Amino acid sequence: MQRGDVTVLSISAALAAVVAVAVAFSVHVLDADRSSALVSRDSDSSWLVLTWSPSFCRAQPTNAACASGDLAGMGRTLILHGLWPQPRENQYCGVSRRVQEESSRGHRDLPPVELSAGVRDGLAATMADAPNLSLHEWYAHGTCSGLTPEAFFGQALTLATQVREAFDPLFTDDQGRQLTLSALRSRADERFGSGAGERVGMSCLNAAGEGPYVVDVRLSLPAVAAMRTVDGDLDLRRLLTQAPPLTSQCGHGLIPG
């Protein structure tokens, strides 16, 4: 995996390994003739996942996106990885086998999706290698959301902004120290209301000789298509109270200095 145009695949693969530690599941390839509408109705919740790239690159220093400086260029802020309908088997809804295989290998040859300039710009500022990763995220997860690509990514961006505002200061304040799950959940309760913290978790990756680093933050939310109110509200304070509790993959980890 040497080419820069597919470096994001290795990011996704490494983070997927973290998911496997947190939740026991077998990846289920959906039949191409199952309709997206049918599968999206089976989803009763979703995960919003954001990555702290300094931790990822400390744990995976040889990753091409880390070695090239691409992830460092995103700055010290949580970056959007994805919005994933749950349960985990809800992937590639109504998507052909060819597209599934291309999404697994790399992202350069996936069919384009129609997005407004505003959403594309938002993704470029919030998601690493957005032109490629966004296509993978759409076909793997967005097709099971019950939304259009524009609505799906617009929704993810709105939610990611709220998460960054709440948790970025916690990560920057703890640089060079341990971040605990209790601190993360306490911040969620302070920002989004009592009980919100039970819907927030984190995952970690080990750096050789150093121990675990907090790689990402996950939030348990309602089904993607059910999030917006009639007036378009996407307030995390409301959404977190409507989601199932989330089991965290780790209880503490380092934040790079």
Short mmCIF file of C-alpha atoms in Angstrom, two decimals, residues 1 5 10-11 34 50 65 98 102 106 118 125 133 136 141 149 153 162 167 190 201 207 210 212 221 245 250 252:
data_model
loop_
_atom_site.label_atom_id
_atom_site.label_comp_id
_atom_site.label_asym_id
_atom_site.label_seq_id
_atom_site.Cartn_x
_atom_site.Cartn_y
_atom_site.Cartn_z
CA MET A 1 0.00 0.00 0.00
CA ASP A 5 -3.94 7.83 -3.69
CA SER A 10 -4.77 1.57 5.35
CA ILE A 11 -6.25 4.09 7.77
CA ARG A 34 -31.64 -6.21 -1.30
CA LEU A 50 -14.10 10.71 14.75
CA ALA A 65 -0.81 9.03 5.29
CA ARG A 98 -17.97 -4.96 -8.20
CA GLU A 102 -13.41 -1.82 -5.31
CA GLY A 106 -9.08 1.19 -2.70
CA GLY A 118 -20.63 23.33 0.27
CA ALA A 125 -11.93 20.37 6.00
CA LEU A 133 -12.70 8.17 1.76
CA HIS A 136 -15.95 4.45 0.47
CA HIS A 141 -22.41 2.91 5.06
CA PRO A 149 -25.45 11.39 -0.36
CA PHE A 153 -22.78 13.81 4.50
CA GLN A 162 -20.67 19.63 17.56
CA PHE A 167 -14.12 17.25 22.77
CA GLU A 190 -21.54 18.54 30.91
CA GLY A 201 -16.88 5.64 24.01
CA ALA A 207 2.31 2.02 20.16
CA GLU A 210 4.61 3.10 24.88
CA PRO A 212 -2.28 2.48 24.25
CA LEU A 221 -26.96 7.92 17.98
CA PRO A 245 -25.67 2.98 25.59
CA CYS A 250 -10.77 1.02 26.18
CA HIS A 252 -7.86 5.11 29.11
#
